[in-house]
PDB file of C-alpha atoms and ligand atoms in Angstrom:
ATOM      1  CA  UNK A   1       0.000   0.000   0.000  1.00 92.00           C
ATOM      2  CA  UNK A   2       1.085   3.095  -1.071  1.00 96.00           C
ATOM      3  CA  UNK A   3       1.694   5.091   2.569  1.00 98.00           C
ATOM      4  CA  UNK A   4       1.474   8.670   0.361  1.00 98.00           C
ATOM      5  CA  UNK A   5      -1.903  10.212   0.491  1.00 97.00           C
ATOM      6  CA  UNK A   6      -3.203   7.831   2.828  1.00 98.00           C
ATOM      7  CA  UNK A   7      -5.617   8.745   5.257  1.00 98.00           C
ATOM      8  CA  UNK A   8      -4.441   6.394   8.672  1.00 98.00           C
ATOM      9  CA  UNK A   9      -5.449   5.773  12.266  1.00 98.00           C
ATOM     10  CA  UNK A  10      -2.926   4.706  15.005  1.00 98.00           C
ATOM     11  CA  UNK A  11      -4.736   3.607  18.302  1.00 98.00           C
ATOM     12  CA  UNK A  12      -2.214   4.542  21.472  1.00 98.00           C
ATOM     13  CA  UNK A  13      -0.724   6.980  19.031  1.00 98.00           C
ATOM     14  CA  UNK A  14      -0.062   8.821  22.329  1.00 97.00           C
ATOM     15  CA  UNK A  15       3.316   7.460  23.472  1.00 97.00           C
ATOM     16  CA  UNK A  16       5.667   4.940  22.710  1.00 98.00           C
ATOM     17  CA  UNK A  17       5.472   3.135  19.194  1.00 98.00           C
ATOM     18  CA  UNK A  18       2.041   4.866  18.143  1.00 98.00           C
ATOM     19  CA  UNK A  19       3.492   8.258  18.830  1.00 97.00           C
ATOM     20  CA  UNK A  20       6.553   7.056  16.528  1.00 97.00           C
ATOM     21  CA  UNK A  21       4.153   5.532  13.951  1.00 98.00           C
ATOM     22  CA  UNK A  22       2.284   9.189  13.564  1.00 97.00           C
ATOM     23  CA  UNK A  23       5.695  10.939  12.828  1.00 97.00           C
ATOM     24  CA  UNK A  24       6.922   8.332  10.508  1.00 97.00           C
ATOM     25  CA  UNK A  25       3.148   8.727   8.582  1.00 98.00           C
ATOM     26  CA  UNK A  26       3.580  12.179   8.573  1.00 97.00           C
ATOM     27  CA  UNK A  27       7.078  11.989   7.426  1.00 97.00           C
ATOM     28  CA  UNK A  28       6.099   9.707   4.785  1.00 97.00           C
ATOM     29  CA  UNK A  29       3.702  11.596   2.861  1.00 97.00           C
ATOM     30  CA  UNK A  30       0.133  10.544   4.698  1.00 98.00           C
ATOM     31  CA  UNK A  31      -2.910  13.265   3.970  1.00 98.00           C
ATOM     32  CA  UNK A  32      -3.887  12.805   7.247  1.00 98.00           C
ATOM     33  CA  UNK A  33      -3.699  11.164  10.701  1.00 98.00           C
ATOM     34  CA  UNK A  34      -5.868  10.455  13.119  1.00 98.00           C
ATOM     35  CA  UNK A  35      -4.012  10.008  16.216  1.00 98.00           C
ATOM     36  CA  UNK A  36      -6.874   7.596  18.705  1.00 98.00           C
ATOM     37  CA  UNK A  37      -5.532   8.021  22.287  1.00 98.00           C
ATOM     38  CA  UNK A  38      -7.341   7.356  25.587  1.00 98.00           C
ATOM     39  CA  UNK A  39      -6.591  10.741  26.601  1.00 98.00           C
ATOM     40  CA  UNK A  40      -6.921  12.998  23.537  1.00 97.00           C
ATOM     41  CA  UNK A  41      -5.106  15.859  25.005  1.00 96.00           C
ATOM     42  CA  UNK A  42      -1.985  13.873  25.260  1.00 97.00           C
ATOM     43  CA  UNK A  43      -1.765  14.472  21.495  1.00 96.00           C
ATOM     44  CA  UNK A  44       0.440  17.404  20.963  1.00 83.00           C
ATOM     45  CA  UNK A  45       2.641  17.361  18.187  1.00 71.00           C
ATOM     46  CA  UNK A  46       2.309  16.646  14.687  1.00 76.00           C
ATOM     47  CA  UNK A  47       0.753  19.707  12.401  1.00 89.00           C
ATOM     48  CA  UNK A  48      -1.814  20.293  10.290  1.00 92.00           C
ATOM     49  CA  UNK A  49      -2.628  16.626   9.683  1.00 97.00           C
ATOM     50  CA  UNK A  50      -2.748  15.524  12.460  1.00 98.00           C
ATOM     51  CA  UNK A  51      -6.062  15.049  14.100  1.00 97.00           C
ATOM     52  CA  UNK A  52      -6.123  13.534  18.021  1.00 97.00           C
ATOM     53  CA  UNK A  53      -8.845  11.526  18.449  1.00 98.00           C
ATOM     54  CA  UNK A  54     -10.489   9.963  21.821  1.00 98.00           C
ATOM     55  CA  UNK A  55     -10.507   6.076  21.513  1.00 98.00           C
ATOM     56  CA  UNK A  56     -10.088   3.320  24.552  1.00 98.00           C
ATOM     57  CA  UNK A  57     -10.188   0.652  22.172  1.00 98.00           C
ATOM     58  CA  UNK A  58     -11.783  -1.534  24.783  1.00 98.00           C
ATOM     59  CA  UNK A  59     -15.355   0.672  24.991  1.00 98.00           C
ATOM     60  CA  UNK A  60     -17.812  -0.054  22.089  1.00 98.00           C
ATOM     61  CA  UNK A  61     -19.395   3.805  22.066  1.00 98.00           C
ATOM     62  CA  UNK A  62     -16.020   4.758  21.831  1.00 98.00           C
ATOM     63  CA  UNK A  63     -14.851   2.623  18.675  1.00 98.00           C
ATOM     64  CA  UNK A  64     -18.760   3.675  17.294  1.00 98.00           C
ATOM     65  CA  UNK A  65     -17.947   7.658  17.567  1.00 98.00           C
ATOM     66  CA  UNK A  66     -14.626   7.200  15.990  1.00 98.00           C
ATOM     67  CA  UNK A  67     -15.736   5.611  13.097  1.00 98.00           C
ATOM     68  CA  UNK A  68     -18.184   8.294  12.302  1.00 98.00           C
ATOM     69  CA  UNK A  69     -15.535  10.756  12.825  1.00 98.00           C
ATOM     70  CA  UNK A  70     -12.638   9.231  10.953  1.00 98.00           C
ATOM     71  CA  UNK A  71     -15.091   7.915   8.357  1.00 98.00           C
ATOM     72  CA  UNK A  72     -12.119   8.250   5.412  1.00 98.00           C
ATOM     73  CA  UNK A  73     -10.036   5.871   6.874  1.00 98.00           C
ATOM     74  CA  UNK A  74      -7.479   3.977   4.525  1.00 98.00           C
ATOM     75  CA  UNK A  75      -4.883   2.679   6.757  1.00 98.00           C
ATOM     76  CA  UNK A  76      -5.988   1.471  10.508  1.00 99.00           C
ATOM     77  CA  UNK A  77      -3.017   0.572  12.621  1.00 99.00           C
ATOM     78  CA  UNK A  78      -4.159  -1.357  15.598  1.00 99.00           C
ATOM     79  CA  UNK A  79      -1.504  -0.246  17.662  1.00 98.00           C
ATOM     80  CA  UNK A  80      -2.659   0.004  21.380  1.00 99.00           C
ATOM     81  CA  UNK A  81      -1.121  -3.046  23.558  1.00 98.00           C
ATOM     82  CA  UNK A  82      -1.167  -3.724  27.033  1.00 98.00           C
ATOM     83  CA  UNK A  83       1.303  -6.024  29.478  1.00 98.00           C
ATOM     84  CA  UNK A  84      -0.100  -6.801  32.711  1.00 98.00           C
ATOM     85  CA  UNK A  85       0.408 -11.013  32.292  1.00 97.00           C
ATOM     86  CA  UNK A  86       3.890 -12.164  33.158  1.00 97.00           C
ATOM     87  CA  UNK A  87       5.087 -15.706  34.107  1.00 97.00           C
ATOM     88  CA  UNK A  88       1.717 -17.902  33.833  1.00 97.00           C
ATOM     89  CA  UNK A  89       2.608 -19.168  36.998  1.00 98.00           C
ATOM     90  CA  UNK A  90       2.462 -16.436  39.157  1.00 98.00           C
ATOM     91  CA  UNK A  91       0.069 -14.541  36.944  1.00 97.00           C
ATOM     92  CA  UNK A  92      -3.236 -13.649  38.068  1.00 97.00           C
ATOM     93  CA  UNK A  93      -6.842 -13.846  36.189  1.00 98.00           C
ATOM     94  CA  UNK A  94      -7.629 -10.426  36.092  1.00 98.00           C
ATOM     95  CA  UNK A  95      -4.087  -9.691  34.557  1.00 98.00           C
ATOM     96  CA  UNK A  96      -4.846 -12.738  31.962  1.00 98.00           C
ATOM     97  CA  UNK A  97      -7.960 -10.732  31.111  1.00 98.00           C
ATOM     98  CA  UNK A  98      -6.859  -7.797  30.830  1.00 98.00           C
ATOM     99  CA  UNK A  99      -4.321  -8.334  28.191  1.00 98.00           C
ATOM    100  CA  UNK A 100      -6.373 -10.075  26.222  1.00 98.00           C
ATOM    101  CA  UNK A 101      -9.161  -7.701  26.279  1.00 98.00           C
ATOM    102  CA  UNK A 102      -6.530  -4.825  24.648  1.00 98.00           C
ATOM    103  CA  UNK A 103      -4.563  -6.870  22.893  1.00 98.00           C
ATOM    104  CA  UNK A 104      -7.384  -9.502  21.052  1.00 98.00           C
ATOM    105  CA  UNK A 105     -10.966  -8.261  21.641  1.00 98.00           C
ATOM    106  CA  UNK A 106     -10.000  -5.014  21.466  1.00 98.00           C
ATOM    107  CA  UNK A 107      -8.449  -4.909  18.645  1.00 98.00           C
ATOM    108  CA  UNK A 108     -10.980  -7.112  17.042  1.00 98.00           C
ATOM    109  CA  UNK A 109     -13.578  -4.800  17.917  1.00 98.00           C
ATOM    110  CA  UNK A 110     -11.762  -2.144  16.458  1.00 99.00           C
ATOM    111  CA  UNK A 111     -11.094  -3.795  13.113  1.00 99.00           C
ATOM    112  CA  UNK A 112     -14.889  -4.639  13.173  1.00 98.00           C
ATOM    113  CA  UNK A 113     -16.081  -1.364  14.281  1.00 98.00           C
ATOM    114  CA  UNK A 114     -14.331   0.639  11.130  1.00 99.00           C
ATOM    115  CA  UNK A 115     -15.212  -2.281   8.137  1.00 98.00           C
ATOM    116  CA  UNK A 116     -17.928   0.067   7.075  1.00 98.00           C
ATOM    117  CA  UNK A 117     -15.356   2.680   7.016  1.00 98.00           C
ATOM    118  CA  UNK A 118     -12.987   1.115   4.970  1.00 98.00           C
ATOM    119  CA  UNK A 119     -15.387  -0.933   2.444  1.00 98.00           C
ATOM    120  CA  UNK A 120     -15.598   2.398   1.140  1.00 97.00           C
ATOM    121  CA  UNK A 121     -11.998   3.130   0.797  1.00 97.00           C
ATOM    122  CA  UNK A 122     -11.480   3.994  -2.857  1.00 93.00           C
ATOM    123  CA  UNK A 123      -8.710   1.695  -3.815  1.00 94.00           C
ATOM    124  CA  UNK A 124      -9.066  -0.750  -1.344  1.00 97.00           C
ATOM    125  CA  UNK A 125      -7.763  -0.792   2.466  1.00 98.00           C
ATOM    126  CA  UNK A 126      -5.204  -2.105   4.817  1.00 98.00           C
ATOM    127  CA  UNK A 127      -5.255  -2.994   8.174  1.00 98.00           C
ATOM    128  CA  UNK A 128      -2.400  -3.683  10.440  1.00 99.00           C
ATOM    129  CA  UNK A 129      -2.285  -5.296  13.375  1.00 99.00           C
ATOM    130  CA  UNK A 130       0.915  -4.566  16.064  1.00 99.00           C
ATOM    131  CA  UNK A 131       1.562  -8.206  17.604  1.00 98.00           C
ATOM    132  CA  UNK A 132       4.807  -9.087  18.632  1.00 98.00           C
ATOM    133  CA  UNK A 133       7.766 -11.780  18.097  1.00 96.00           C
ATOM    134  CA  UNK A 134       6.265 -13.501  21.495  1.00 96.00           C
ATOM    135  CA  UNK A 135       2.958 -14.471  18.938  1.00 97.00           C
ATOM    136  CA  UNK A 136       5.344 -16.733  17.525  1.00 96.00           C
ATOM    137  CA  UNK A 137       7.007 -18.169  20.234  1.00 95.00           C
ATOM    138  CA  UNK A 138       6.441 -17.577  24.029  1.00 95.00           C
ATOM    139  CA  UNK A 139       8.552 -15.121  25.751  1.00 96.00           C
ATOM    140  CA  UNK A 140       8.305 -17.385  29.588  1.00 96.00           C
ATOM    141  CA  UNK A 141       8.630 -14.009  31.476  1.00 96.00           C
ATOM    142  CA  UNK A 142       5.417 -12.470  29.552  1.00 97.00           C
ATOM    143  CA  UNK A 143       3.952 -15.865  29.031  1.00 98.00           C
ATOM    144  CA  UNK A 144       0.362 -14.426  29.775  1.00 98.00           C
ATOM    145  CA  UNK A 145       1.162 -11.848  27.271  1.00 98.00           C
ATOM    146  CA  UNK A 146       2.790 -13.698  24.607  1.00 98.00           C
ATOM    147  CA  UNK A 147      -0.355 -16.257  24.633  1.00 98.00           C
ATOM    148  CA  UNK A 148      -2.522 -12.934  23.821  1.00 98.00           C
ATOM    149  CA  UNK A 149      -0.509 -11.606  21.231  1.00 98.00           C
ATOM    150  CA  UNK A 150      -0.386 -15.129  19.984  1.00 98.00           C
ATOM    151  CA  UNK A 151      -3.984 -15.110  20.016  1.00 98.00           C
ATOM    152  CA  UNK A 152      -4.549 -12.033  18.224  1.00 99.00           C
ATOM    153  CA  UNK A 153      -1.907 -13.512  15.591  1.00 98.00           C
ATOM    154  CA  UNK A 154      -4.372 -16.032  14.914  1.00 98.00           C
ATOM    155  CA  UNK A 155      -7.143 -13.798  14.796  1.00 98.00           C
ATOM    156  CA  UNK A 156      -5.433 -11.749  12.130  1.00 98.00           C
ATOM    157  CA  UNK A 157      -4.787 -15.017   9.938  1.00 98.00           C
ATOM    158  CA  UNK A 158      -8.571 -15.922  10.383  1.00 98.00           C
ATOM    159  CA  UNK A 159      -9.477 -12.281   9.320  1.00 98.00           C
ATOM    160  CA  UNK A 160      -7.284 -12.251   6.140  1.00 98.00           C
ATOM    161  CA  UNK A 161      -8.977 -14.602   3.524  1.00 97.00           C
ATOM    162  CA  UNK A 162     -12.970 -13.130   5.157  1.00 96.00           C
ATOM    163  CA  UNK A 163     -11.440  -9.485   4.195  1.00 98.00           C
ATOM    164  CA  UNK A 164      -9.284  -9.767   0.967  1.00 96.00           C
ATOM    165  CA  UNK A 165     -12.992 -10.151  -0.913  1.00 94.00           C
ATOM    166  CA  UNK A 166     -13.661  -7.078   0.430  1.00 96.00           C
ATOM    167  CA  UNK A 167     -10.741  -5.765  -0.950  1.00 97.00           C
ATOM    168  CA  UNK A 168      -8.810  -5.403   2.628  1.00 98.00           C
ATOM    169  CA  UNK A 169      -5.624  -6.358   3.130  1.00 98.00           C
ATOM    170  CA  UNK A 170      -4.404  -7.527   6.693  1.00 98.00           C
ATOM    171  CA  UNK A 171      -0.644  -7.281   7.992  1.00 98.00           C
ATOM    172  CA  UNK A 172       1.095  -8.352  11.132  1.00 98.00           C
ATOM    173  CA  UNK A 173       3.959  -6.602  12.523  1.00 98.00           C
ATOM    174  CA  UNK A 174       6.038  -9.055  14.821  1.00 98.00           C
ATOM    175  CA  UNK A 175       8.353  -6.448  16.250  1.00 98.00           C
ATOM    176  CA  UNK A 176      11.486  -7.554  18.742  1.00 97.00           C
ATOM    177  CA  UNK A 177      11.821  -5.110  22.260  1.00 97.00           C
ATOM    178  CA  UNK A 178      11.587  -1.404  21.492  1.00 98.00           C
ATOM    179  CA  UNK A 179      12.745   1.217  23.551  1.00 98.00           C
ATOM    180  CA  UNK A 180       9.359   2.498  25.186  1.00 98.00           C
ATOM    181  CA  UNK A 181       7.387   2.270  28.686  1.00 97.00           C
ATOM    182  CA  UNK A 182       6.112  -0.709  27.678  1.00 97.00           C
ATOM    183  CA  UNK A 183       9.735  -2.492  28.767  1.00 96.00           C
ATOM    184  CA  UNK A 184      11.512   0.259  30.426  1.00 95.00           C
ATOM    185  CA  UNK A 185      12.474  -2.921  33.382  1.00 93.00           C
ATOM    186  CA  UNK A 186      13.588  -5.556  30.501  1.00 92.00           C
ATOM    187  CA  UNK A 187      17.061  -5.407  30.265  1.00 93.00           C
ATOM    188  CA  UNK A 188      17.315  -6.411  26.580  1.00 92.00           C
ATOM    189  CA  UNK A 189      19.048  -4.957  23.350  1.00 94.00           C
ATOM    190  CA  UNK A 190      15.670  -2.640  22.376  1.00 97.00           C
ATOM    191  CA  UNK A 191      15.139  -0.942  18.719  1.00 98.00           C
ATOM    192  CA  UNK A 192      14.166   2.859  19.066  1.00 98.00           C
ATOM    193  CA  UNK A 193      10.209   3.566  18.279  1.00 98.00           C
ATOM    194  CA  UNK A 194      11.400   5.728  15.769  1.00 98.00           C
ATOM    195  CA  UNK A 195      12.988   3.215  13.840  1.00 98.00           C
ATOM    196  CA  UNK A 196      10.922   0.590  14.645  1.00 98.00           C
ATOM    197  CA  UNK A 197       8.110   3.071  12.840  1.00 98.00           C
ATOM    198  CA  UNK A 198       9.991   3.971   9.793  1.00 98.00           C
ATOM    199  CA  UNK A 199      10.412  -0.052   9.200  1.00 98.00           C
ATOM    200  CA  UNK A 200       7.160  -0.771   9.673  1.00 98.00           C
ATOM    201  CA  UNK A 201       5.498   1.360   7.327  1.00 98.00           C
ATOM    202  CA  UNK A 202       8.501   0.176   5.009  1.00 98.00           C
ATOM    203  CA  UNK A 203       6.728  -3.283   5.732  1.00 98.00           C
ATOM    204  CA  UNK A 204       3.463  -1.702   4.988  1.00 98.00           C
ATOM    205  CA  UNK A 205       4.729   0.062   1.530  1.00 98.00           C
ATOM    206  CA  UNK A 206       5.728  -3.657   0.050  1.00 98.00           C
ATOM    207  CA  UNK A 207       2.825  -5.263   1.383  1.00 96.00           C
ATOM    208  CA  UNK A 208       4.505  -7.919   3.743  1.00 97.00           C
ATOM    209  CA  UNK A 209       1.892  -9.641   4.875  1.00 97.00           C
ATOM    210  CA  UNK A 210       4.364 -10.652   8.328  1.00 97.00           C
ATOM    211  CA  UNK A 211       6.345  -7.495   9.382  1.00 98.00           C
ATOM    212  CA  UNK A 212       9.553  -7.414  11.062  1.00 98.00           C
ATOM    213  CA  UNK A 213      10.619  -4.433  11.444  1.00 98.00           C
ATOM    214  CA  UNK A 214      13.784  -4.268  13.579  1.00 98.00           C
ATOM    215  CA  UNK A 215      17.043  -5.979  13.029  1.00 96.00           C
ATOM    216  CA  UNK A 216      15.964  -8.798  15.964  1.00 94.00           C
ATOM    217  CA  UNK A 217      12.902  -9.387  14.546  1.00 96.00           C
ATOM    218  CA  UNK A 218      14.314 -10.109  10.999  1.00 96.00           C
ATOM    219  CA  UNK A 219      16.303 -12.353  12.576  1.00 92.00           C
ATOM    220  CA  UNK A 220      14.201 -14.656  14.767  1.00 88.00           C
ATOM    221  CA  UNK A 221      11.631 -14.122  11.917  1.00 86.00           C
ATOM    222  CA  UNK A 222      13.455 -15.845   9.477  1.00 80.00           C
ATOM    223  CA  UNK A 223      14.868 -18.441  11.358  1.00 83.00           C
ATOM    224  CA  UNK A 224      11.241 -19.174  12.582  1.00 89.00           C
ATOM    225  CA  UNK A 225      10.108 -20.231   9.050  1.00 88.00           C
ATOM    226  CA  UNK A 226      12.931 -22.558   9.423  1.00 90.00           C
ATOM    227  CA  UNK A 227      13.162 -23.893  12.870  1.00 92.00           C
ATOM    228  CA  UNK A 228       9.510 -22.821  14.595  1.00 91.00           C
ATOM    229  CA  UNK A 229      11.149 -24.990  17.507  1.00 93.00           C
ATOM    230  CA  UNK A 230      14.226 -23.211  17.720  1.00 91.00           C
ATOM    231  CA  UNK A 231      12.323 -19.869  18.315  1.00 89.00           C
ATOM    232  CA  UNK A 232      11.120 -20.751  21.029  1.00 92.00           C
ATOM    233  CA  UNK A 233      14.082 -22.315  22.455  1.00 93.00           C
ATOM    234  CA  UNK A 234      15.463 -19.307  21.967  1.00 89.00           C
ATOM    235  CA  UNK A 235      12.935 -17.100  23.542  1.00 90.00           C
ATOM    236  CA  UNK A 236      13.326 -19.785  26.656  1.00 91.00           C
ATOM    237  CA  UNK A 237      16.731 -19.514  27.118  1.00 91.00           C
ATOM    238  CA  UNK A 238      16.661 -15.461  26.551  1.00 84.00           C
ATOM    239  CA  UNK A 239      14.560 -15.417  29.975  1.00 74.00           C
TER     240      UNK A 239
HETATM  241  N1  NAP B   1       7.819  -2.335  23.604  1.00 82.50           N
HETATM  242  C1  NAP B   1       8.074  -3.515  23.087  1.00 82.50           C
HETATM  243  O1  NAP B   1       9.142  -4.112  23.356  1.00 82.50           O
HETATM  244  C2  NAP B   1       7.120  -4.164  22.132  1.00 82.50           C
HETATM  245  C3  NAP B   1       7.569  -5.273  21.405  1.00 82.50           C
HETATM  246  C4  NAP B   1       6.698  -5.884  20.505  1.00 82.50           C
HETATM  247  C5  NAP B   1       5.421  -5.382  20.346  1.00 82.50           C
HETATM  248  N2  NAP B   1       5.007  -4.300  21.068  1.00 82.50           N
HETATM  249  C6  NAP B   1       3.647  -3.817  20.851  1.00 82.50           C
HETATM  250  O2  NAP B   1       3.725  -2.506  20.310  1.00 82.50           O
HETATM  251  C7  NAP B   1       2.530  -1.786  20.635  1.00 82.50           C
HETATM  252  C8  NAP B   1       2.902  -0.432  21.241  1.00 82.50           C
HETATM  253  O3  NAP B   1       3.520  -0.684  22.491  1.00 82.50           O
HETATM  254  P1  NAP B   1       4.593   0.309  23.140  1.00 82.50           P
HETATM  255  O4  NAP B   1       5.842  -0.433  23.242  1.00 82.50           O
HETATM  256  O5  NAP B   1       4.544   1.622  22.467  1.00 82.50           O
HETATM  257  O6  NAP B   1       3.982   0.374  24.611  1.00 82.50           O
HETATM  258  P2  NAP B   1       3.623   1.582  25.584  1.00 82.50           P
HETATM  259  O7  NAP B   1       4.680   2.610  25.528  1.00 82.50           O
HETATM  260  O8  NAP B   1       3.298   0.928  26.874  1.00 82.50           O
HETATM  261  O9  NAP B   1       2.313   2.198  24.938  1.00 82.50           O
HETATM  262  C9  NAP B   1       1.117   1.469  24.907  1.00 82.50           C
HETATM  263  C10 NAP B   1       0.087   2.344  24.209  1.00 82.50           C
HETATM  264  O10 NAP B   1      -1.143   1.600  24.122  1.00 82.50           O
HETATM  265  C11 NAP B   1      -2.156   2.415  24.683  1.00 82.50           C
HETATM  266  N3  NAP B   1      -3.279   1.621  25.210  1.00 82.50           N
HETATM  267  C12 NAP B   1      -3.229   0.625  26.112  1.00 82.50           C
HETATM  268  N4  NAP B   1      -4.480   0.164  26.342  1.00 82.50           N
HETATM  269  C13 NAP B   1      -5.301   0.913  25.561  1.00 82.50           C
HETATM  270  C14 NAP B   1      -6.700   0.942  25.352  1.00 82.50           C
HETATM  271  N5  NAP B   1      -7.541   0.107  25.986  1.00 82.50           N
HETATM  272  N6  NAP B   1      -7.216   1.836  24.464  1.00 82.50           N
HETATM  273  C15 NAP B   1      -6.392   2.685  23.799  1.00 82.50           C
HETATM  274  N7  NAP B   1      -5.072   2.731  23.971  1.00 82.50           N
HETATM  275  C16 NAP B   1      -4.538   1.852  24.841  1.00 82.50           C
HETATM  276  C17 NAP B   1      -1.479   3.230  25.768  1.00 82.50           C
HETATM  277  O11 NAP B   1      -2.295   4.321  26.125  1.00 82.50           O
HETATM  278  P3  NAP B   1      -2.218   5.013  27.605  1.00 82.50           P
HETATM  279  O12 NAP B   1      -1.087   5.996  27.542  1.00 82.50           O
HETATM  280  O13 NAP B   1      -3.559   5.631  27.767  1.00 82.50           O
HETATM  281  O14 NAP B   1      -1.939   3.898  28.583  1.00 82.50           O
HETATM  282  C18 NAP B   1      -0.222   3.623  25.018  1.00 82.50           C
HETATM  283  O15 NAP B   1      -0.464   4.672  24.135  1.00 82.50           O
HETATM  284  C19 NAP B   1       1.743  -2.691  21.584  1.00 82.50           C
HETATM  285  O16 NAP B   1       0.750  -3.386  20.874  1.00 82.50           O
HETATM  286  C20 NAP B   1       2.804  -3.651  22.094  1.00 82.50           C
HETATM  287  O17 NAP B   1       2.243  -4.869  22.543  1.00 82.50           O
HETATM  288  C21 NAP B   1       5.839  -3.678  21.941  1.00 82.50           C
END
């Protein structure tokens, strides 16, 4: 998809990644972008075209009202992610649930929320879904949130063949760590949201239908296509 003259949404386009991803669309030539944040007013830079936009992706009236607004929608970037599920062990219910409320059925509900919206996209529209490298393999020390990105990974295979007839392409990005809140206590090598955002939408621009946009994540994703077991040996003995 051509990222020039697009018309996109990032959800948690606030801080972190999604605040990378609206500078990088902006950078790259979008026509406009809607930047969907909890907290609208935490939307400050950006210019002209950039438009903040109130969205917890986990309350229905909430995805309902943005879809009227942002009713040109091209390019939806289900961004917004949440890690509250560490070791299953230890892990709690509530923190289960919680993950995979943001991470799956909100993000479904999202995606299902704006179809209308981009049906009527004029040359057809994409929809890309921020997952993680833990979708393919479990990460043991998020175990409770690699199983929800995992499950949202599936959810975005099941979605692909119900919305290419409708003239929608969905991507997943499997991204390694990146530098934001999100990990601030991991001590891992970490990509920088900025780059992480600039090869993402590179991801976007060729159409990859699984996105890795970091230098860790091209190289666990390759060698998962060739060793899915040695992933997540990997990923085990990383912990
Ligand atoms: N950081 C990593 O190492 C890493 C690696 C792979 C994938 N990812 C994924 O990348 C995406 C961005 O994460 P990040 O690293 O930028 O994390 P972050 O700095 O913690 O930011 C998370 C963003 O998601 C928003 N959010 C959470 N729940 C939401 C909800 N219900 N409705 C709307 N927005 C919500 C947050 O908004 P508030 O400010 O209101 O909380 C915030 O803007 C996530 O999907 C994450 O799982 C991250």
């Amino acid at each position: 998809m051509k990222i020039e003259g697009s018309v996109a949404l990032v959800t948690g386009a606030n801080r972190g990644l999604g605040k990378a991803l609206v500078e990088a669309l902006v950078e790259a030539g979008a026509a406009k972008v809607y930047a969907a944040a909890r907290d609208a007013r935490q939307i400050s830079a950006g210019g002209a075209r950039v438009i903040p936009l109130a969205l917890d992706t986990t309350k229905p009236e909430q995805i309902a009202a943005a879809a009227k607004t942002a009713g040109d929608v091209t390019l939806l970037i289900n961004n917004a992610g949440a890690l509250n599920a560490h070791n299953v062990l230890t892990m709690g219910p509530a923190e289960l649930e919680a993950d995979f409320r943001t991470n799956v059925v909100g993000t479904l509900d999202v995606i299902k929320g704006f179809l209308p919206v981009l049906e009527r996209a004029p040359g057809g529209a994409t929809i890309v879904n921020v997952l993680s490298l833990a979708a393919l393999g479990s990460f043991p020390p998020l175990g409770g949130y690699s199983a929800s990105k995992a499950a949202a990974y599936s959810i975005t295979q099941a979605l692909r063949p119900e919305l290419r007839a409708r003239r929608i392409e969905v991507l997943a990005v499997l991204p390694g760590p990146i530098d934001t809140d999100m990990v601030r206590d991991l001590a891992m090598p970490k990509t920088s949201p900025a780059d992480t955002a600039r090869g993402l939408l590179a991801g976007v621009a060729r159409g990859d239908e699984e996105i890795f946009p970091d230098p860790m994540s091209r190289d666990f994703g390759s060698g998962f296509y060739a060793d899915p077991k040695g992933l997540e040996r990997t990923l085990a003995s990383a912990a």
